[in-house]
């Protein structure tokens, strides 16, 4: 039995600086659970955005989600990206 609140079997996500100097998150989706995957980006940890003006979806398949922040890391001090999972 697999517990979706515990990390088992390796890393479930990665974050890197992609081409265009933007944050990119790759998530391996859980096969055993139906979940809503919500990625948000922020410049200040207060206001978060998840709309298509802020995030580009590169891949959204049954097994993987890859998203890229549309704000490049050029001329800004910091940028944040987070993932929220909701078991349905």
Coordinates of C-alpha atoms in Angstrom, one line a residue:
X1 CA 0.0 0.0 0.0
X2 CA 1.4 3.4 -1.0
X3 CA 0.9 6.6 1.1
X4 CA 0.8 9.7 -1.1
X5 CA 2.0 11.9 1.7
X6 CA 5.3 10.0 2.0
X7 CA 8.2 10.2 -0.5
X8 CA 9.1 6.6 -1.5
X9 CA 11.0 5.2 -4.4
X10 CA 13.0 8.3 -5.4
X11 CA 12.6 11.9 -6.2
X12 CA 9.1 12.8 -7.4
X13 CA 10.0 16.2 -8.8
X14 CA 12.9 18.4 -10.0
X15 CA 13.4 22.1 -10.5
X16 CA 16.0 23.6 -12.8
X17 CA 16.8 26.7 -14.7
X18 CA 15.7 26.0 -18.3
X19 CA 16.5 27.6 -21.6
X20 CA 15.5 31.2 -21.6
X21 CA 16.7 31.5 -17.9
X22 CA 13.3 30.4 -16.5
X23 CA 12.4 28.0 -13.7
X24 CA 11.1 24.7 -14.9
X25 CA 9.5 22.0 -12.8
X26 CA 9.2 18.3 -13.8
X27 CA 6.9 16.2 -11.7
X28 CA 6.5 12.4 -11.9
X29 CA 2.8 11.7 -11.4
X30 CA 1.6 9.1 -8.9
X31 CA 0.1 6.1 -10.7
X32 CA -1.8 4.8 -7.8
X33 CA -3.8 8.0 -7.0
X34 CA -6.0 10.5 -8.8
X35 CA -4.6 13.8 -7.9
X36 CA -4.9 17.4 -8.9
X37 CA -1.4 19.0 -9.6
X38 CA -1.3 22.7 -9.2
X39 CA 2.0 24.6 -9.9
X40 CA 2.3 28.3 -8.9
X41 CA 5.0 30.9 -9.3
X42 CA 5.8 34.0 -7.2
X43 CA 8.3 36.8 -7.0
X44 CA 7.7 37.5 -3.3
X45 CA 6.2 34.4 -1.6
X46 CA 3.0 36.4 -0.9
X47 CA 1.2 36.6 -4.3
X48 CA 1.1 33.4 -6.2
X49 CA -0.1 32.8 -9.8
X50 CA -1.0 29.7 -11.7
X51 CA -2.7 31.1 -14.8
X52 CA -1.4 30.6 -18.4
X53 CA 0.1 34.1 -18.4
X54 CA 2.4 33.0 -15.6
X55 CA 3.1 29.3 -16.4
X56 CA 3.7 27.4 -19.7
X57 CA 2.7 23.8 -19.6
X58 CA 5.3 21.8 -21.6
X59 CA 4.0 18.3 -20.9
X60 CA 0.9 17.1 -19.1
X61 CA 0.6 13.3 -19.5
X62 CA -0.7 10.5 -17.3
X63 CA 2.9 10.0 -16.0
X64 CA 4.5 13.4 -16.1
X65 CA 3.9 17.1 -15.7
X66 CA 6.5 19.7 -17.0
X67 CA 5.8 23.4 -16.5
X68 CA 8.0 26.5 -17.1
X69 CA 7.7 29.9 -15.4
X70 CA 7.1 32.6 -18.1
X71 CA 9.1 35.2 -16.1
X72 CA 12.8 34.8 -17.0
X73 CA 15.4 35.1 -14.2
X74 CA 17.0 38.1 -15.8
X75 CA 17.1 41.4 -13.9
X76 CA 15.2 40.0 -10.9
X77 CA 16.5 39.2 -7.5
X78 CA 14.4 36.0 -6.8
X79 CA 11.7 33.8 -8.2
X80 CA 9.8 30.9 -6.6
X81 CA 7.9 27.9 -7.9
X82 CA 5.7 25.5 -5.8
X83 CA 3.6 22.4 -6.3
X84 CA 0.4 21.6 -4.5
X85 CA -1.2 18.2 -4.7
X86 CA -4.8 17.4 -3.9
X87 CA -6.0 13.8 -3.7
X88 CA -9.3 13.5 -5.4

